[in-house]
Short mmCIF file of C-alpha atoms and ligand atoms in Angstrom, two decimals:
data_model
loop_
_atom_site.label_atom_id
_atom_site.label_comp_id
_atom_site.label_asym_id
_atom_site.label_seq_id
_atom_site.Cartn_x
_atom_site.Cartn_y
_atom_site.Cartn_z
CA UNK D 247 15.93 11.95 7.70
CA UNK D 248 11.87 11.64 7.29
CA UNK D 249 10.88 13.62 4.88
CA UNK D 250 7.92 14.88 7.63
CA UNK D 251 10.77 16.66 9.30
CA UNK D 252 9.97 19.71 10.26
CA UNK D 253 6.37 19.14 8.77
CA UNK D 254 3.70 20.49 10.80
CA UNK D 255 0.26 18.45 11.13
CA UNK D 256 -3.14 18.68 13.23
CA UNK D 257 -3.85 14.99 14.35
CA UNK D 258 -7.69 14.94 14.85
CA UNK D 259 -9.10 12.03 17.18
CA UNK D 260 -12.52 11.01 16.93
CA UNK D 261 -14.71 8.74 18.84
CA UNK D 262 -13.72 5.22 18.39
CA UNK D 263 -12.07 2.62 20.39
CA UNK D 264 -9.23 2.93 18.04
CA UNK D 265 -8.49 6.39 19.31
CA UNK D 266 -5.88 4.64 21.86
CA UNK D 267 -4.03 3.65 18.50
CA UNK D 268 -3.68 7.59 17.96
CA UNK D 269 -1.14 7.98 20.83
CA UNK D 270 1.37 5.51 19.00
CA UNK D 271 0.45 7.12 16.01
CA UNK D 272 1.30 10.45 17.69
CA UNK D 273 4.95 9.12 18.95
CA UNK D 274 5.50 7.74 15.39
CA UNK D 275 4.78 11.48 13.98
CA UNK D 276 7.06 13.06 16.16
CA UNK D 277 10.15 10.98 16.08
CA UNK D 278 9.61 11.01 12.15
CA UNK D 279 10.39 15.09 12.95
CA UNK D 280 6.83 16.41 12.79
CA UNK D 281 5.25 19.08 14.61
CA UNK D 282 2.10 17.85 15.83
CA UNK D 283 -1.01 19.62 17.64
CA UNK D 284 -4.09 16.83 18.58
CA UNK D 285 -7.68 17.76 18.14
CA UNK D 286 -10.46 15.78 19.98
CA UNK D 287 -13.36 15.72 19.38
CA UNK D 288 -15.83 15.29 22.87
CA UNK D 289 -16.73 11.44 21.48
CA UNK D 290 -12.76 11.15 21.12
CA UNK D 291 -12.71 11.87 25.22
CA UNK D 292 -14.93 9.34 26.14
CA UNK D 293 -12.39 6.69 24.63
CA UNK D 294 -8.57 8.41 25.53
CA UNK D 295 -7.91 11.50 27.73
CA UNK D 296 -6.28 14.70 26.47
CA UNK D 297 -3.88 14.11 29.24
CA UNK D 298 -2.26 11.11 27.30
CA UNK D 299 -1.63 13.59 23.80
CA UNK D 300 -0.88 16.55 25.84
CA UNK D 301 1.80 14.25 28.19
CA UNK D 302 2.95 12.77 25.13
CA UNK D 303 3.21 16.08 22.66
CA UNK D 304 4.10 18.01 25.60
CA UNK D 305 1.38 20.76 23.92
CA UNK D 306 -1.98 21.49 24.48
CA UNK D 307 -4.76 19.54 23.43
CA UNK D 308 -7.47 21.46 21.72
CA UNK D 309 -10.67 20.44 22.25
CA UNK D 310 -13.30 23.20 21.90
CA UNK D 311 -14.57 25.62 19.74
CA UNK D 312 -15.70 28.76 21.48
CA UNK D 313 -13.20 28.43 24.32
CA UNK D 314 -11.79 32.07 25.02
CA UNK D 315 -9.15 30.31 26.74
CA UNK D 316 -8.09 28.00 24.21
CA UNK D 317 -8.54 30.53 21.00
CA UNK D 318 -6.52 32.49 22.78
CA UNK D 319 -3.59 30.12 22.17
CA UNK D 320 -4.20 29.49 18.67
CA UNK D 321 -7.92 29.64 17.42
CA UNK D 322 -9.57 27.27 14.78
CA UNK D 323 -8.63 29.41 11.56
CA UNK D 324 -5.22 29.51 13.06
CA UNK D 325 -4.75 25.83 13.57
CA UNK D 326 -6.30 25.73 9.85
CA UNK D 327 -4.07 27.81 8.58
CA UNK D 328 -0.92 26.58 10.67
CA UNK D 329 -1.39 22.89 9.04
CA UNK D 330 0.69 21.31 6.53
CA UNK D 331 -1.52 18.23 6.78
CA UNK D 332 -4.84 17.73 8.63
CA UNK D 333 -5.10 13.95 9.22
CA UNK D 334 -8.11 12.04 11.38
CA UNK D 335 -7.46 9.30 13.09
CA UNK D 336 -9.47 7.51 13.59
CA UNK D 337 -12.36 9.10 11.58
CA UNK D 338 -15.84 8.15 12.72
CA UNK D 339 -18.68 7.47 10.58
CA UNK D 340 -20.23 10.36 12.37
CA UNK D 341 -17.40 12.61 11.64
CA UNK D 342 -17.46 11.49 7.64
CA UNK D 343 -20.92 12.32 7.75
CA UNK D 344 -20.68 15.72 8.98
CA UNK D 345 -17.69 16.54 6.71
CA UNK D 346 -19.49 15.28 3.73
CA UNK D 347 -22.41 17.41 5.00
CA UNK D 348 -20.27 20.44 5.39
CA UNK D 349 -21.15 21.06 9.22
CA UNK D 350 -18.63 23.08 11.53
CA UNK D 351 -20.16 22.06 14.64
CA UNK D 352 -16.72 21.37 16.44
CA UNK D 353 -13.33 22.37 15.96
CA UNK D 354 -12.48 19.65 13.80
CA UNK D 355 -15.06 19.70 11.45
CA UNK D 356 -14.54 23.52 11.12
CA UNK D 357 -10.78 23.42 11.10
CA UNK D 358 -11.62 20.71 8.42
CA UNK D 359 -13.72 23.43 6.61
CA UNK D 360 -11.29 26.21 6.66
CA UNK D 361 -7.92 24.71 5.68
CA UNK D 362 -6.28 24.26 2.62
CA UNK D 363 -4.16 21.79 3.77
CA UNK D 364 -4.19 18.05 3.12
CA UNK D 365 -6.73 15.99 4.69
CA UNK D 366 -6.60 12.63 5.26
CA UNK D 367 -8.89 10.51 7.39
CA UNK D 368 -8.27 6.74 8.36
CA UNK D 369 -11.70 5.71 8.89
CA UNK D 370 -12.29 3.17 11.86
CA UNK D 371 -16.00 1.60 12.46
CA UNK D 372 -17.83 -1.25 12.66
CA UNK D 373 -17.82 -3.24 9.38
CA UNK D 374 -21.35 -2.65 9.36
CA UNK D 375 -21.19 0.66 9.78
CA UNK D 376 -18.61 0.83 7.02
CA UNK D 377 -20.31 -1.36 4.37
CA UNK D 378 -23.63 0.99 4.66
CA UNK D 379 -24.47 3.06 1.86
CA UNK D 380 -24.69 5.95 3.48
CA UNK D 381 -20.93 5.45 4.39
CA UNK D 382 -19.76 4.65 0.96
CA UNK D 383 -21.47 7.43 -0.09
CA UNK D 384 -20.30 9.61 1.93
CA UNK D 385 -16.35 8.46 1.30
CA UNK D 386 -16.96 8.57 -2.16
CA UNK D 387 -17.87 12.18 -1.91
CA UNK D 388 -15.04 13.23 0.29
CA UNK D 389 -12.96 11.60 -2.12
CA UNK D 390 -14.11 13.18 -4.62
CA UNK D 391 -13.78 16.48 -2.91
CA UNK D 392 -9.99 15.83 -2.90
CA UNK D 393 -9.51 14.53 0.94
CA UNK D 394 -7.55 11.28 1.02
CA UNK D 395 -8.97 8.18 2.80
CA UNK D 396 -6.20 5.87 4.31
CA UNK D 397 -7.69 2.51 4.99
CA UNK D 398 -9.84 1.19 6.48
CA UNK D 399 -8.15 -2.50 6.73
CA UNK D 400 -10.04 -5.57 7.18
CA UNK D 401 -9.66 -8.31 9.95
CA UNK D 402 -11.38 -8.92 13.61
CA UNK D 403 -12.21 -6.02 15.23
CA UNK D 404 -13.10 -5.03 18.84
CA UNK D 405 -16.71 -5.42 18.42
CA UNK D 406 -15.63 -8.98 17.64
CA UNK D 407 -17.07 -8.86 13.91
CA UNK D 408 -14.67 -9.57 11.07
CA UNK D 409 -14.57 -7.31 7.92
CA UNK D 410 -13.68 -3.84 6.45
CA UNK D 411 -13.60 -1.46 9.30
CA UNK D 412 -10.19 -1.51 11.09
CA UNK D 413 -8.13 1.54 11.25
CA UNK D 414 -4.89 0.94 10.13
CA UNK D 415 -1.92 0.50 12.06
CA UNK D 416 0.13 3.80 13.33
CA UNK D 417 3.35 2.48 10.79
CA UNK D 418 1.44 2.48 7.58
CA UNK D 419 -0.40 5.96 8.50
CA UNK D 420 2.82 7.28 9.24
CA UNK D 421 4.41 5.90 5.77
CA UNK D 422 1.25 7.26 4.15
CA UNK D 423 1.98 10.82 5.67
CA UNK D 424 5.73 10.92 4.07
CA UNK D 425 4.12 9.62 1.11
CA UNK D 426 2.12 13.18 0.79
CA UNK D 427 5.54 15.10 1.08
CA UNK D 428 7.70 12.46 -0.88
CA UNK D 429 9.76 14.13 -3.26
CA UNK D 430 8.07 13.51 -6.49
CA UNK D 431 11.45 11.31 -7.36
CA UNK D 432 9.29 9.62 -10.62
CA UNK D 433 6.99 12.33 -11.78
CA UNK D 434 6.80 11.49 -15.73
CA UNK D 435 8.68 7.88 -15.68
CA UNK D 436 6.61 5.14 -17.26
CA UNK D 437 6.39 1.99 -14.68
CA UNK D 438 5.07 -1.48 -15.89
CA UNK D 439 4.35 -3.41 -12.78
CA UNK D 440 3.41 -7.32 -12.38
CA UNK D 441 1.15 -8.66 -9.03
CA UNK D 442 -0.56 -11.58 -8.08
CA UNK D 443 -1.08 -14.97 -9.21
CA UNK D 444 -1.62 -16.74 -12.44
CA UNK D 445 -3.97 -19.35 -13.09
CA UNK D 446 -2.92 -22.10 -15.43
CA UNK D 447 -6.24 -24.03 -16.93
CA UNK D 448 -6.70 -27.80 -16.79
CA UNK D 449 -10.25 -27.94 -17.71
CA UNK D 450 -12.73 -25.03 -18.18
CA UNK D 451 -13.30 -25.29 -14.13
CA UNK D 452 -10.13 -26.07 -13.16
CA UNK D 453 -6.44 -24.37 -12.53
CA UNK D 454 -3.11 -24.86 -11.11
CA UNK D 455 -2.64 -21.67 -9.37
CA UNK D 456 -0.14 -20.65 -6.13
CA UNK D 457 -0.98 -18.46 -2.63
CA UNK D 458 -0.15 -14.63 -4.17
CA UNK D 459 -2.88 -12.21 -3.08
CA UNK D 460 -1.31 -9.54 -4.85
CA UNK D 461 -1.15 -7.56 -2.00
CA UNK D 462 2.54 -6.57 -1.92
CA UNK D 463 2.23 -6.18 -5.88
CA UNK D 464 -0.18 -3.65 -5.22
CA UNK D 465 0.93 -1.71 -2.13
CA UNK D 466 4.44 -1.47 -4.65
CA UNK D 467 2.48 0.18 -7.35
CA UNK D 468 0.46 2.45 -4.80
CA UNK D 469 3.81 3.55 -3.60
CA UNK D 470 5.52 4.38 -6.82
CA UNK D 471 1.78 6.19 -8.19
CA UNK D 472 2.79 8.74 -5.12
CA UNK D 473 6.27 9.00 -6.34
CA UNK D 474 4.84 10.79 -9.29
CA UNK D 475 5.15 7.64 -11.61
CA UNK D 476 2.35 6.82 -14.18
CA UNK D 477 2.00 3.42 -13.23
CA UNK D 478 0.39 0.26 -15.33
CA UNK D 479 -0.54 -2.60 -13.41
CA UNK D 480 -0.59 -5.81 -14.89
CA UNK D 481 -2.87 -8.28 -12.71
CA UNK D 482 -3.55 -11.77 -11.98
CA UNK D 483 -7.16 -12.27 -10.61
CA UNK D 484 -6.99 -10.86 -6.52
CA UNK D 485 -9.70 -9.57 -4.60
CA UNK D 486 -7.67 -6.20 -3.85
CA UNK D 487 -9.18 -2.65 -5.07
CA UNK D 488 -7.00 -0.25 -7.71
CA UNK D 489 -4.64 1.88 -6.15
CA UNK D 490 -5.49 5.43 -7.16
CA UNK D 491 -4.13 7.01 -9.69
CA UNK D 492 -2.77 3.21 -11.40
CA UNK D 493 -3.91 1.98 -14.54
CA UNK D 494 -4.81 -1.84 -14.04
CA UNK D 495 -5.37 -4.20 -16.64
CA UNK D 496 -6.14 -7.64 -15.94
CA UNK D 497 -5.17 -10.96 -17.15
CA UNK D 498 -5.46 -14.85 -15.95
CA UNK D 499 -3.11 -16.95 -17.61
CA UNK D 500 1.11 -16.84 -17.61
CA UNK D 501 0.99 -15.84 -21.46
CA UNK D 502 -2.13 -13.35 -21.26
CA UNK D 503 0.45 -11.76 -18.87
CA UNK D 504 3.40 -12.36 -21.46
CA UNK D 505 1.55 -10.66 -23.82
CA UNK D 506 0.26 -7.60 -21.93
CA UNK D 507 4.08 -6.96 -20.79
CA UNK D 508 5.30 -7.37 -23.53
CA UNK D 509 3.46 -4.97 -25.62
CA UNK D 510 3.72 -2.19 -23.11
CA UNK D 511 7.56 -3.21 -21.98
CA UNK D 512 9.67 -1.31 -24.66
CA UNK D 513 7.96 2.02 -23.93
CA UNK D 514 8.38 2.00 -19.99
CA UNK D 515 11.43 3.03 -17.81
CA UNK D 516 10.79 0.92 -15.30
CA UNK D 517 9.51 -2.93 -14.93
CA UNK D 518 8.75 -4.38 -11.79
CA UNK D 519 7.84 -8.47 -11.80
CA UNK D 520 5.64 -9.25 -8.23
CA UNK D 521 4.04 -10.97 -9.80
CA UNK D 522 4.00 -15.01 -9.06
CA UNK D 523 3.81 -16.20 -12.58
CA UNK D 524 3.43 -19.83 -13.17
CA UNK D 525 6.97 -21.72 -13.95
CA UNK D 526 4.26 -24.08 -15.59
CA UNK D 527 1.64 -24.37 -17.46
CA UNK D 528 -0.60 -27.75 -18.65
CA UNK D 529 0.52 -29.08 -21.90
CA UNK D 530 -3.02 -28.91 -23.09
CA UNK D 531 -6.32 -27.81 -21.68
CA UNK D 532 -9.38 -30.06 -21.34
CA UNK D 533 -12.82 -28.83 -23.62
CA UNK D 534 -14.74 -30.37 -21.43
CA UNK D 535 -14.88 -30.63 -17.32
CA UNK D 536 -12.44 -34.00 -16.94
CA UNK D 537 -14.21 -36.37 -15.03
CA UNK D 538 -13.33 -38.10 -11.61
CA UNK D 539 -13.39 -41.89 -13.57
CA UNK D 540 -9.64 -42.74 -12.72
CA UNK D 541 -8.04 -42.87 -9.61
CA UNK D 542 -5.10 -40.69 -10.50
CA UNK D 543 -4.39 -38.24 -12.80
CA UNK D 544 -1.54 -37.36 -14.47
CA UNK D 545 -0.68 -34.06 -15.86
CA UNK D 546 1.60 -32.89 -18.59
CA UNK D 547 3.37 -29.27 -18.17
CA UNK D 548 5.28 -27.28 -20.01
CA UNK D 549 7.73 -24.33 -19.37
CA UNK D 550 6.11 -20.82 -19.26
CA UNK D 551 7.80 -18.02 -20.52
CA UNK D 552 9.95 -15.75 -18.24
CA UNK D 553 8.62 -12.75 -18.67
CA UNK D 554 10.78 -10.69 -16.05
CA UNK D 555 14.30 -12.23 -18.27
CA UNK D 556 12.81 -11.60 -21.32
CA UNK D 557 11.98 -7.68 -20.49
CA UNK D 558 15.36 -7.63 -19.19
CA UNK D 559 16.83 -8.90 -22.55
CA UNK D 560 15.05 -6.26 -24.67
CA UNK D 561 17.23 -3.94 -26.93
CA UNK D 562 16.32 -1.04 -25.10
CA UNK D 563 15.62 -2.57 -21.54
CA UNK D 564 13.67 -0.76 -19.12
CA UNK D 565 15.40 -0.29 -15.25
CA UNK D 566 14.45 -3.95 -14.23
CA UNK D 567 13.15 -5.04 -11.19
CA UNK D 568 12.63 -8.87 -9.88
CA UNK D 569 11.62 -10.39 -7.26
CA UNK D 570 12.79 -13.69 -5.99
CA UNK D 571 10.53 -16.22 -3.51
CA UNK D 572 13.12 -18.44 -1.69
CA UNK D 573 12.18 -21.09 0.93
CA UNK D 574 16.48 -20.93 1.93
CA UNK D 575 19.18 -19.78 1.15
CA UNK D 576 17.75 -16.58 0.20
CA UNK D 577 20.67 -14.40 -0.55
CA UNK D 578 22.21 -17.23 -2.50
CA UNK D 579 19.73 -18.15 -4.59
CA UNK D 580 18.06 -14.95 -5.35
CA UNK D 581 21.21 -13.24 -6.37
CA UNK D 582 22.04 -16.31 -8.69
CA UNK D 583 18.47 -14.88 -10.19
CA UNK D 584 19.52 -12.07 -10.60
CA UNK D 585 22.57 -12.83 -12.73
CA UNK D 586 21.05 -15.46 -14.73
CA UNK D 587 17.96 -13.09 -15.79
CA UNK D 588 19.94 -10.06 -15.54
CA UNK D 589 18.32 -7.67 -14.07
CA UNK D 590 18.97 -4.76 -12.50
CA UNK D 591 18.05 -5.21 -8.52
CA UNK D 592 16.12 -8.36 -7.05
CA UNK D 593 14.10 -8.04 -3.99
CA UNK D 594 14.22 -11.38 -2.32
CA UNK D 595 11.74 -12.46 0.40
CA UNK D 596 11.82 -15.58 2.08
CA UNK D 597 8.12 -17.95 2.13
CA UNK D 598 7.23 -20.67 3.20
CA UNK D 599 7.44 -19.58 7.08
CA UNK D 600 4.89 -18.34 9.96
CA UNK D 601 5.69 -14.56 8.31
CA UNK D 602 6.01 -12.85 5.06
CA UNK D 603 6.08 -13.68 1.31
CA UNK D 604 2.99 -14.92 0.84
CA UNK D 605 -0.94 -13.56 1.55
CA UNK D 606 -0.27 -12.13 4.44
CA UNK D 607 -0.21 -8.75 6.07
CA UNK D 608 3.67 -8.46 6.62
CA UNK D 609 6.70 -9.26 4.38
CA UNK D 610 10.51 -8.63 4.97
CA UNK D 611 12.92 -8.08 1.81
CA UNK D 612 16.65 -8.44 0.69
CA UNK D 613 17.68 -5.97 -2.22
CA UNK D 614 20.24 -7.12 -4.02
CA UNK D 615 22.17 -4.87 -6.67
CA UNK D 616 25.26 -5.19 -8.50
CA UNK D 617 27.66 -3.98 -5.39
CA UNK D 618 24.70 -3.23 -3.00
CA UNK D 619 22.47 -4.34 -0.84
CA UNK D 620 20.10 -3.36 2.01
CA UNK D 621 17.54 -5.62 4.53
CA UNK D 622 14.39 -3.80 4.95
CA UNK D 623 12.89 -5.56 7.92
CA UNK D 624 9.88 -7.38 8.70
CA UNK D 625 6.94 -4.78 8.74
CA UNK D 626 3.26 -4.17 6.95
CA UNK D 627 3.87 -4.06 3.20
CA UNK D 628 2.67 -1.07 2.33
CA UNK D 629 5.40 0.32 4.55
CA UNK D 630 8.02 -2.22 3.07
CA UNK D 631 6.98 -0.93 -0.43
CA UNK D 632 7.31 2.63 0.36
CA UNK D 633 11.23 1.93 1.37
CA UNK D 634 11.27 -0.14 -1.83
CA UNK D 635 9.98 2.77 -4.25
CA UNK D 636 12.56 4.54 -3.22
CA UNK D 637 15.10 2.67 -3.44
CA UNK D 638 13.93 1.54 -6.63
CA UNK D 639 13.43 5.36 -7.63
CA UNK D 640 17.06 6.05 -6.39
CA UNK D 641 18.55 3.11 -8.44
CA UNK D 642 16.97 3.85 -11.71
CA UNK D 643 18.28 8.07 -11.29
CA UNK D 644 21.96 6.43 -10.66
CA UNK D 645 21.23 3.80 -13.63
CA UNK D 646 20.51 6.68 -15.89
CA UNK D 647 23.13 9.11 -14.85
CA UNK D 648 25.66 6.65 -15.79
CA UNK D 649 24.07 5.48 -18.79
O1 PMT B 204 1.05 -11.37 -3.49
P1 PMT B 204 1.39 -11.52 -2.01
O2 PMT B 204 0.48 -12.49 -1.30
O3 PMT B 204 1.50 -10.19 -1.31
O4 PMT B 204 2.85 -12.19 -1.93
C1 PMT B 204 3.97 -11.50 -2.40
C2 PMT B 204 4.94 -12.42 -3.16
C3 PMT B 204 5.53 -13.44 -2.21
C4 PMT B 204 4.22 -13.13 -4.32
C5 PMT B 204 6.06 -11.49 -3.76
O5 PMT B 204 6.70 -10.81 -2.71
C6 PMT B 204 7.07 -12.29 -4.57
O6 PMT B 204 8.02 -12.87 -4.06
N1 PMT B 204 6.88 -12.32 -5.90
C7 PMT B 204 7.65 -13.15 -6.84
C8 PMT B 204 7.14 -14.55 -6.79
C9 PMT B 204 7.89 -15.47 -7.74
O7 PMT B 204 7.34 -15.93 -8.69
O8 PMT B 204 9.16 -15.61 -7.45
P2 PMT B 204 10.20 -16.51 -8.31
O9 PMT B 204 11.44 -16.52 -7.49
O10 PMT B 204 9.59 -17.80 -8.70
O11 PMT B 204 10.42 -15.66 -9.63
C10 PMT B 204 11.46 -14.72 -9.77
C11 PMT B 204 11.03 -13.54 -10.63
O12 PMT B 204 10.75 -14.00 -11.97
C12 PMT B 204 9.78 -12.80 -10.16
O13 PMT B 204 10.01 -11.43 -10.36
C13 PMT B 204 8.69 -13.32 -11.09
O14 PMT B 204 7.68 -12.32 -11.29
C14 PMT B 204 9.47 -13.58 -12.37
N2 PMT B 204 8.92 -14.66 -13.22
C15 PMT B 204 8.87 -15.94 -12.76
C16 PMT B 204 8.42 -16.94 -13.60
C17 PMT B 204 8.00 -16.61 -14.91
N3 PMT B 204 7.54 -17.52 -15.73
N4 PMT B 204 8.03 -15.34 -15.32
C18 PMT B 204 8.49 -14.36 -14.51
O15 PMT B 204 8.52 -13.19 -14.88
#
């Protein structure tokens, strides 16, 4: 059962082209078990009709202020009051704007104003429109007032720019909105998590690196951060922002990694490897930039540490989790991992293909524990990560308990 069961939340629409979005988003909130009342604004009208919410919640749309009619049914300080969670998608710049401004000069800015509820927006604009300073400024302040901004994602939008602006998809809005009423399951655990890529130097310009963009790494530690863990993130270089409320530190190399796990390892309860460390690293590194004089070149390697099996072996091991990058075979080999590093579950994803593992947007998984296992199927990552967390966060209570 979702954990928004029974939860009761005002979606508000704004004016965007991603407002049709909001009707999937909708379904997705009720079948999860919510309670859900829409809010348009009059921009959100001139991109969906309230018929499609009202058909679809089977309630009312609210749409205006100083309606006798409709404050009659339940007026703004009601709907205020009545929300567990208040969350806007999509949000318009215009709407950040006049909630960073403090202006009630709708329902949903005033509802906005007079609840106490969570608010979340999932902010959907041109990239433009996103990247100008008045924007950022304005999301910074509404962050800093507390409300929660979900997104926005990056890729082509329907303007036909590419960049920052996209409003994320209904699944990960909807795994964001459990996230607010997940259970807590790791408030006070220590977690040490690994993400991204290493880079292994040849020369002082030069590396032997891999595809990892870090970005299922870091949708993992997002998702265990909500769980109530404090949560270190060790990084290889990505181009991905902080999750809130993680402590990053970064690092380049396969050992500068070693080392910054392994002086934090023995005081965590929890260690996650993402990360995709090097097996390899150049036997020596050039001083100087080699030059292009020979027409091959051949270089020496040598083994890198294993960080995840050497966590694993500690005295006092944290609850350790791997994961396992398989081209075939996947249950095979990535349960022969786990054995032979011995740890305590292995996600294994398969790469190589059209989807998942790797860079992109989606991933699929295979959790493998001693005398378990579950699929959690093909979808965004930051959804895939939430079902991870807590399975993860369900493990380690069992692991303790019998300990
Ligand atoms: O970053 P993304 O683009 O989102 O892609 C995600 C991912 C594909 C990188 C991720 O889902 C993933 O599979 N991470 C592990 C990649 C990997 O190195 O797999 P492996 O099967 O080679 O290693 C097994 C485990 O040992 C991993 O937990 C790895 O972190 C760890 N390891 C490996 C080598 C080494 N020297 N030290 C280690 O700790």
């Amino acid at each position: 059962m979702s954990v928004l069961q029974g939860k009761k939340v005002v979606l508000g629409v704004t004016g965007g082209i991603a407002a049709y979005k909001s009707a999937a988003l909708l379904r997705a909130l009720m079948q999860a078990g919510a309670i859900v009342r829409v809010v348009m604004t009059p921009a959100a009208q001139a991109f969906v009709t309230t018929l499609t919410f009202q058909a679809l919640s089977k309630e009312r749309v609210y749409t205006e202020l100083l309606d006798t009619d409709q404050e009659a049914a339940m007026n703004h300080i009601d709907l205020a009051r009545w929300a567990d969670l208040v969350l806007v998608a999509p949000a318009s710049a215009d709407f950040m704007a006049r909630l960073a401004a403090g202006m009630a000069n709708d329902l949903l800015s005033t509802l906005s104003l007079a609840t106490t509820a969570t608010i979340a927006l999932a902010p959907a604009m041109n990239r433009q429109m996103w990247l100008n300073p008045a924007t950022q400024e304005n999301a910074r302040l509404l962050r800093q007032r507390g409300l929660q901004l979900w997104g926005p994602d990056e890729g082509e939008q329907a303007c036909g720019e590419t960049g920052p602006g996209r409003m994320l998809e209904p699944d990960v809005l909807l795994a964001q909105a459990e996230s607010i009423f997940a259970s807590g399951s790791l408030q006070g655990k220590r977690v040490l998590i690994t993400a991204g890529p290493t880079r292994e130097f040849i020369d002082p310009v030069r590396y032997v690196g891999n595809r990892s963009s870090g970005k299922m790494g870091y949708a993992l530690a997002a998702s265990l951060a909500r769980l109530g863990a404090e949560v270190t993130l060790i990084s290889g270089p990505v181009a991905l922002t902080t999750p809130d409320r993680v402590l990053r530190v970064d690092v380049e190399t396969a050992l500068q990694m070693e080392e910054a796990v392994m002086a934090r390892a023995s005081a965590c309860d929890i260690f996650v490897g993402v990360a995709a460390v090097a097996d390899y690293r150049p036997t020596e590194i050039a001083a100087k930039k080699i030059k292009k004089s020979s027409e091959t070149l051949q270089l020496n390697l040598r083994k890198n540490p294993d960080i995840l099996a050497l966590v694993a072996a500690l005295d006092e091991a944290p609850y350790t989790v791997g994961f396992a990058a398989e081209t075939d075979d996947v249950e095979a080999f990535a349960d022969a991992k786990r054995r032979a590093k011995k740890v305590d579950l292995i996600a294994a994803n398969r790469v190589g293909g059209s989807r998942g593992g790797f860079e992109g947007d989606e991933n699929a998984l295979l959790l493998l524990w001693e005398g378990g296992r579950e699929a959690i199927p093909m979808m965004a990552k930051p959804v895939v990560a939430e079902r991870l967390a807590e399975r993860i966060a369900e493990r380690y209570h069992i692991q303790a308990n019998l300990g």
